[in-house]
Amino acid sequence: MYKTEIVAYANYLPPKAVTNDDLSTMVETNDEWIRTRTGISERHVSTGETASDLCVKVAQKLIEKSGISPLDIDMLIVATITPDFSTPNTACLVQAAIGADNAFAFDLSAACSGFVYAMSVADKYIKSGAAKNILVFGSEVLSAITDWTDRSSCVLFGDGAGGVLVRASETSGGVIAEDIHSNGADGHKLTGNALYIDTPFFDNEKQKQPYLQMDGRAIFTFATKKVPQSVSALLEKAGVSKDDIAYIVPHQANYRIVEAMAKKLDMPLEKFFMNIDKCGNTSSASIPIALAEMDEKGLLKKGDKIVITGFGGGLTWGSILLEI
Ligand code: UT7
């Protein structure tokens, strides 16, 4: 059976950075509250770039880094909750832009767990032999579905994209194990961009609800309970000790969530990679953005084992054990 090896990492953030001080001129907030409650200092926001625009930048870097011909790419998956359109899907737009003419392409919606879910899908295609080279992205323009008058949410989110090229490999490494879950019954605790039906056949009296809304406390509690459980279950399944893990790369939602995770798992906080201070919460993009930054800094060493773990809307959560 083939292994799913990651051969290249890349990310792209829109150039415009918005600081906490910038936000304090728009809503009643301040740098101290945002930094101490979340760990965020600034976030990047789109000045017109869409989710596919961000992915195309990432794809170009992946092609350059790996030397792959776009014609050898079999499949593209974009994890996103902020697609350019309902149709065509974001991945098809990226396919066209980079000339991956032999690929098939689709989007996947699992909010902040989206990249973990997409890697799980890519892994199945590789292991079955159905695809050899797959581009997997997380890309979000959350600024488009953020209520910029609501201080409890607008300080949290950022825009950006990250991605990897995975390849069928006969050597060791790659995706070793996964632990993935959903709980639709609690989905109402984090919602965004509801379909608005107002037609000649139905006069909708409700307000449009395009924005991300969440019960922050409930999501905090869910994340700090379920994510450590998922990581523990993953390591147990794989028969790997937590001492053998070089890094945990969590979805970047809140510094305090990661602190709580480290405590519950009884692992040193230094093993949890964090870059939320510069990016904010970029939903499905946060893990691949972090991976590319780690790769650039030389933190991903051949043979090392790392865990990626996501959690969020759906509710969804899941973890994957990777050997670099
Ligand atoms: O990526 C998807 C998953 N999402 C998450 O994981 C998010 C999980 N939740 C969280 O990270 C935290 O719950 C938040 C960062 C969203 C909020 O932190 P909190 O410690 O739970 O604060 P809170 O919502 O309980 O609000 C505390 C106070 C309130 O004031 P009162 O009622 O105590 O007077 C808020 O009105 O802080 C106030 N507040 C703010 N103050 C200044 C809320 N937002 C702000 C703000 N600036 N931006």
Coordinates of C-alpha atoms and ligand atoms in Angstrom, one line a residue:
M1 CA 0.0 0.0 0.0
Y2 CA 1.2 3.5 -0.8
K3 CA 2.1 6.0 1.9
T4 CA 0.9 9.7 1.8
E5 CA 4.1 11.7 2.0
I6 CA 4.1 15.5 2.2
V7 CA 6.7 16.8 -0.3
A8 CA 6.1 20.6 -0.1
Y9 CA 4.5 23.2 2.1
A10 CA 3.5 26.8 1.3
N11 CA 1.4 29.6 2.6
Y12 CA 0.2 33.1 1.6
L13 CA -1.3 35.9 3.6
P14 CA -2.9 38.9 2.0
P15 CA -0.4 41.9 2.5
K16 CA -2.8 44.1 4.5
A17 CA -2.2 43.6 8.3
V18 CA -4.7 45.0 10.8
T19 CA -3.4 45.5 14.3
N20 CA -5.4 45.4 17.6
D21 CA -4.9 49.2 17.8
D22 CA -6.5 49.6 14.4
L23 CA -9.5 47.6 15.6
S24 CA -9.8 49.7 18.7
T25 CA -10.6 52.7 16.5
M26 CA -13.5 50.7 15.0
V27 CA -15.2 49.0 18.0
E28 CA -14.9 49.3 21.8
T29 CA -11.9 47.1 22.4
N30 CA -8.2 47.4 23.2
D31 CA -4.9 45.6 22.5
E32 CA -4.6 44.3 26.1
W33 CA -8.0 42.6 26.1
I34 CA -7.4 40.9 22.7
R35 CA -3.8 39.8 23.5
T36 CA -4.6 38.5 27.0
R37 CA -7.9 36.7 26.0
T38 CA -6.7 35.3 22.7
G39 CA -3.0 35.8 22.0
I40 CA -3.7 37.8 18.8
S41 CA -1.7 40.9 18.0
E42 CA -2.6 41.3 14.3
R43 CA -4.3 39.6 11.5
H44 CA -4.1 39.9 7.7
V45 CA -7.3 40.8 5.8
S46 CA -8.2 40.6 2.1
T47 CA -8.3 43.8 0.1
G48 CA -10.2 42.0 -2.7
E49 CA -8.3 38.7 -2.8
T50 CA -10.7 35.7 -2.8
A51 CA -10.1 32.2 -1.4
S52 CA -9.1 31.0 -4.9
D53 CA -6.7 33.9 -5.4
L54 CA -5.0 33.0 -2.1
C55 CA -4.8 29.3 -3.1
V56 CA -3.3 30.1 -6.5
K57 CA -0.4 31.9 -4.8
V58 CA 0.1 28.9 -2.6
A59 CA -0.2 26.5 -5.5
Q60 CA 2.4 28.4 -7.5
K61 CA 4.8 28.2 -4.5
L62 CA 4.1 24.4 -4.2
I63 CA 4.8 23.9 -7.9
E64 CA 8.0 25.9 -7.7
K65 CA 9.3 24.2 -4.5
S66 CA 8.5 20.6 -5.7
G67 CA 9.2 21.0 -9.4
I68 CA 6.0 19.1 -10.2
S69 CA 4.4 19.7 -13.6
P70 CA 0.8 20.9 -13.2
L71 CA -0.2 18.2 -15.6
D72 CA 1.0 15.5 -13.1
I73 CA -1.4 16.8 -10.4
D74 CA -4.3 14.3 -10.1
M75 CA -6.5 16.0 -7.6
L76 CA -7.1 19.3 -5.8
I77 CA -9.0 19.7 -2.5
V78 CA -9.7 23.2 -1.0
A79 CA -11.0 23.2 2.5
T80 CA -12.9 26.4 2.9
I81 CA -16.1 28.0 4.4
T82 CA -15.6 31.1 2.3
P83 CA -15.6 29.9 -1.3
D84 CA -15.6 32.5 -4.1
F85 CA -18.9 31.0 -5.4
S86 CA -21.3 28.2 -4.7
T87 CA -20.3 27.0 -8.1
P88 CA -17.7 26.7 -9.7
N89 CA -16.0 25.4 -6.6
T90 CA -12.8 27.1 -5.4
A91 CA -10.6 24.1 -6.3
C92 CA -11.8 24.2 -9.9
L93 CA -10.9 27.9 -10.1
V94 CA -7.4 27.0 -8.8
Q95 CA -7.1 24.1 -11.3
A96 CA -7.8 26.4 -14.2
A97 CA -5.4 29.1 -13.0
I98 CA -2.5 26.7 -12.7
G99 CA -3.3 24.5 -15.7
A100 CA -3.7 21.3 -13.8
D101 CA -5.7 20.0 -16.7
N102 CA -5.6 16.3 -15.8
A103 CA -6.9 16.8 -12.2
F104 CA -10.3 16.7 -10.7
A105 CA -11.1 19.3 -8.0
F106 CA -13.6 19.9 -5.3
D107 CA -14.1 21.9 -2.1
L108 CA -14.6 20.5 1.4
S109 CA -16.5 22.2 4.2
A110 CA -15.6 21.4 7.8
A111 CA -14.7 24.9 9.1
C112 CA -11.6 24.9 11.4
S113 CA -11.2 21.1 11.0
G114 CA -11.3 21.5 7.2
F115 CA -7.6 20.9 6.5
V116 CA -7.5 17.8 8.8
Y117 CA -10.6 16.4 7.0
A118 CA -9.1 17.2 3.6
M119 CA -5.8 15.5 4.5
S120 CA -7.8 12.5 5.6
V121 CA -9.6 12.4 2.2
A122 CA -6.3 12.8 0.3
D123 CA -4.7 10.0 2.3
K124 CA -7.5 7.6 1.2
Y125 CA -7.1 8.5 -2.5
I126 CA -3.3 7.9 -2.2
K127 CA -3.5 4.7 -0.2
S128 CA -6.1 3.2 -2.6
G129 CA -3.8 4.0 -5.6
A130 CA -6.5 6.3 -7.1
A131 CA -4.3 9.4 -7.1
K132 CA -0.6 10.0 -6.9
N133 CA -0.1 13.7 -6.6
I134 CA -2.7 15.8 -4.7
L135 CA -2.7 19.5 -3.7
V136 CA -4.5 20.0 -0.4
F137 CA -5.4 23.6 0.7
G138 CA -7.1 25.5 3.5
S139 CA -8.1 28.9 2.4
E140 CA -10.3 31.5 4.0
V141 CA -11.5 35.1 3.5
L142 CA -13.3 35.2 6.8
S143 CA -13.3 39.0 6.7
A144 CA -16.1 38.7 4.2
I145 CA -18.4 37.0 6.7
T146 CA -17.2 38.9 9.8
D147 CA -19.5 41.4 11.5
W148 CA -17.1 44.3 11.8
T149 CA -19.4 46.1 14.3
D150 CA -19.3 43.1 16.7
R151 CA -16.3 43.3 19.0
S152 CA -16.8 39.8 20.4
S153 CA -16.0 38.3 17.0
C154 CA -14.3 40.8 14.7
V155 CA -11.1 40.7 16.8
L156 CA -10.7 37.0 16.3
F157 CA -10.5 36.2 12.6
G158 CA -8.0 36.7 9.8
D159 CA -7.6 35.7 6.1
G160 CA -5.0 33.5 4.5
A161 CA -4.2 30.2 2.8
G162 CA -1.8 27.3 3.2
G163 CA -1.4 24.1 1.4
V164 CA 0.7 21.0 0.8
L165 CA 1.6 18.7 -2.1
V166 CA 1.1 15.1 -1.1
R167 CA 2.5 12.2 -3.1
A168 CA 2.2 8.5 -3.2
S169 CA 5.4 7.1 -1.7
E170 CA 6.7 3.5 -1.2
T171 CA 9.1 4.6 1.5
S172 CA 8.3 5.2 5.2
G173 CA 6.6 8.3 6.6
G174 CA 3.5 10.3 5.7
V175 CA 0.1 9.9 7.3
I176 CA 0.3 7.3 10.0
A177 CA -3.1 7.4 11.8
E178 CA -6.1 9.6 12.3
D179 CA -8.9 10.3 14.8
I180 CA -11.8 12.3 13.3
H181 CA -15.3 13.2 14.6
S182 CA -18.4 15.4 14.1
N183 CA -21.2 16.4 16.4
G184 CA -23.9 18.0 14.3
A185 CA -26.3 18.2 17.3
D186 CA -24.2 21.1 18.6
G187 CA -23.7 22.8 15.2
H188 CA -25.9 25.8 16.2
K189 CA -23.1 26.9 18.6
L190 CA -21.0 28.1 15.7
T191 CA -22.7 29.3 12.5
G192 CA -22.1 31.6 9.5
N193 CA -23.5 32.7 6.2
A194 CA -27.0 31.1 6.4
L195 CA -28.7 30.6 3.1
Y196 CA -31.4 33.3 2.8
I197 CA -34.6 32.2 1.1
D198 CA -36.7 35.1 0.0
T199 CA -38.5 34.3 -3.2
P200 CA -41.9 34.9 -5.0
F201 CA -43.0 31.8 -3.1
F202 CA -41.7 32.7 0.4
D203 CA -41.6 36.1 2.0
N204 CA -38.8 35.8 4.6
E205 CA -39.5 37.9 7.7
K206 CA -36.2 37.0 9.3
Q207 CA -33.1 39.1 8.9
K208 CA -30.3 37.9 6.6
Q209 CA -27.6 36.3 8.7
P210 CA -24.4 36.3 6.7
Y211 CA -21.9 36.6 9.6
L212 CA -20.0 34.2 11.8
Q213 CA -21.6 33.8 15.2
M214 CA -20.5 31.6 18.0
D215 CA -21.1 30.8 21.6
G216 CA -17.4 31.5 22.4
R217 CA -17.5 30.0 25.9
A218 CA -19.2 26.8 24.7
I219 CA -16.7 26.4 21.9
F220 CA -13.8 27.0 24.3
T221 CA -15.1 24.3 26.6
F222 CA -15.7 21.9 23.6
A223 CA -12.2 22.4 22.3
T224 CA -10.4 22.0 25.6
K225 CA -12.3 18.8 26.3
K226 CA -12.4 17.1 22.9
V227 CA -9.1 18.0 21.3
P228 CA -6.9 16.5 24.1
Q229 CA -9.1 13.4 24.0
S230 CA -8.7 13.1 20.2
V231 CA -4.9 13.5 20.4
S232 CA -4.7 10.8 23.2
A233 CA -6.9 8.5 21.2
L234 CA -4.8 9.1 18.1
L235 CA -1.5 8.2 19.8
E236 CA -3.0 5.2 21.4
K237 CA -4.3 3.9 18.0
A238 CA -0.9 4.4 16.5
G239 CA 1.0 3.0 19.5
V240 CA 3.1 6.1 19.7
S241 CA 4.1 7.8 23.0
K242 CA 3.6 11.5 23.5
D243 CA 7.3 11.8 24.2
D244 CA 7.9 10.7 20.6
I245 CA 6.0 13.7 19.2
A246 CA 8.2 16.6 18.0
Y247 CA 5.3 19.1 17.6
I248 CA 1.6 19.4 17.9
V249 CA 0.2 21.8 15.4
P250 CA -3.2 22.9 16.6
H251 CA -5.8 25.0 14.8
Q252 CA -4.9 28.5 15.9
A253 CA -8.1 29.7 17.6
N254 CA -6.9 31.0 21.0
Y255 CA -3.6 30.8 22.9
R256 CA -5.5 29.9 26.1
I257 CA -7.1 26.9 24.4
V258 CA -3.7 25.6 23.5
E259 CA -2.4 26.2 27.0
A260 CA -5.3 24.2 28.4
M261 CA -4.7 21.4 25.8
A262 CA -1.0 21.2 26.8
K263 CA -2.0 21.0 30.5
K264 CA -4.6 18.2 29.9
L265 CA -2.2 16.2 27.7
D266 CA 0.6 16.8 30.2
M267 CA 2.9 18.0 27.4
P268 CA 5.3 21.0 27.4
L269 CA 3.7 24.1 25.8
E270 CA 6.9 24.5 23.7
K271 CA 5.8 21.4 21.7
F272 CA 2.7 23.3 20.5
F273 CA 3.4 25.5 17.5
M274 CA 1.7 28.8 17.6
N275 CA 1.5 31.7 15.2
I276 CA -1.9 33.1 16.2
D277 CA -0.3 36.4 17.3
K278 CA 0.4 37.3 13.6
C279 CA -2.5 35.6 11.8
G280 CA -5.6 35.5 14.1
N281 CA -8.0 32.6 13.6
T282 CA -7.9 31.7 9.9
S283 CA -10.2 28.6 10.3
S284 CA -9.3 25.8 7.8
A285 CA -6.1 27.7 6.7
S286 CA -4.5 28.0 10.1
I287 CA -2.9 24.5 10.2
P288 CA -1.3 24.6 6.7
I289 CA -0.2 28.2 7.3
A290 CA 1.5 27.1 10.4
L291 CA 3.1 24.0 8.7
A292 CA 4.6 26.2 6.0
E293 CA 6.0 28.6 8.6
M294 CA 7.5 25.6 10.5
D295 CA 9.0 24.3 7.3
E296 CA 10.6 27.6 6.5
K297 CA 12.1 27.8 10.0
G298 CA 13.6 24.3 9.6
L299 CA 11.4 22.9 12.4
L300 CA 10.1 19.9 10.3
K301 CA 12.9 17.4 10.4
K302 CA 12.9 14.2 8.3
G303 CA 11.7 11.3 10.4
D304 CA 10.0 13.5 13.1
K305 CA 6.5 12.7 14.1
I306 CA 4.0 15.5 14.5
V307 CA 0.3 15.8 15.2
I308 CA -2.1 18.2 13.4
T309 CA -5.3 18.8 15.2
G310 CA -8.4 20.9 14.2
F311 CA -11.7 21.8 15.9
G312 CA -14.6 24.1 15.1
G313 CA -17.8 24.6 13.3
G314 CA -20.0 21.5 12.6
L315 CA -19.1 20.8 15.3
T316 CA -16.1 19.0 13.9
W317 CA -12.8 17.9 15.3
G318 CA -10.0 15.6 14.4
S319 CA -6.3 14.8 14.6
I320 CA -3.7 13.2 12.2
L321 CA -0.3 11.8 13.1
L322 CA 2.3 12.5 10.4
E323 CA 5.8 11.4 9.9
I324 CA 7.8 14.1 8.2
Ligands
UT7_1 O1 -12.1 28.6 15.4 C1 -13.3 28.1 15.8 C2 -13.4 27.8 17.1 N1 -13.5 29.0 17.9 C3 -12.9 29.1 19.1 O2 -12.2 28.2 19.5 C4 -13.2 30.2 20.0 C5 -13.4 29.8 21.4 N2 -13.7 30.8 22.3 C6 -12.8 31.8 22.7 O3 -11.7 31.7 22.3 C7 -13.2 32.8 23.8 O4 -14.5 32.4 24.3 C8 -13.4 34.2 23.2 C9 -12.0 34.8 22.9 C10 -14.2 34.2 22.0 C11 -14.0 35.1 24.3 O5 -13.2 35.1 25.5 P1 -13.9 34.9 26.9 O6 -12.9 34.9 27.9 O7 -14.8 33.7 26.8 O8 -14.8 36.2 27.0 P2 -16.4 36.5 27.1 O9 -17.0 36.2 25.8 O10 -16.9 35.7 28.2 O11 -16.4 38.0 27.4 C12 -15.9 38.5 28.6 C13 -16.1 40.0 28.6 C14 -17.6 40.4 28.3 O12 -17.9 41.6 29.1 P3 -18.7 41.4 30.5 O13 -20.0 40.8 30.1 O14 -17.8 40.5 31.4 O15 -18.8 42.8 31.0 C15 -17.5 40.8 26.9 O16 -18.5 41.8 26.6 O17 -15.3 40.7 27.6 C16 -16.2 41.5 26.8 N3 -15.6 41.5 25.4 C17 -14.7 42.4 25.0 N4 -14.0 43.4 25.7 C18 -13.1 44.1 25.0 C19 -15.9 40.6 24.4 N5 -15.2 41.0 23.3 C20 -14.4 42.0 23.7 C21 -13.4 42.8 23.0 N6 -12.8 43.8 23.7 N7 -13.1 42.5 21.7

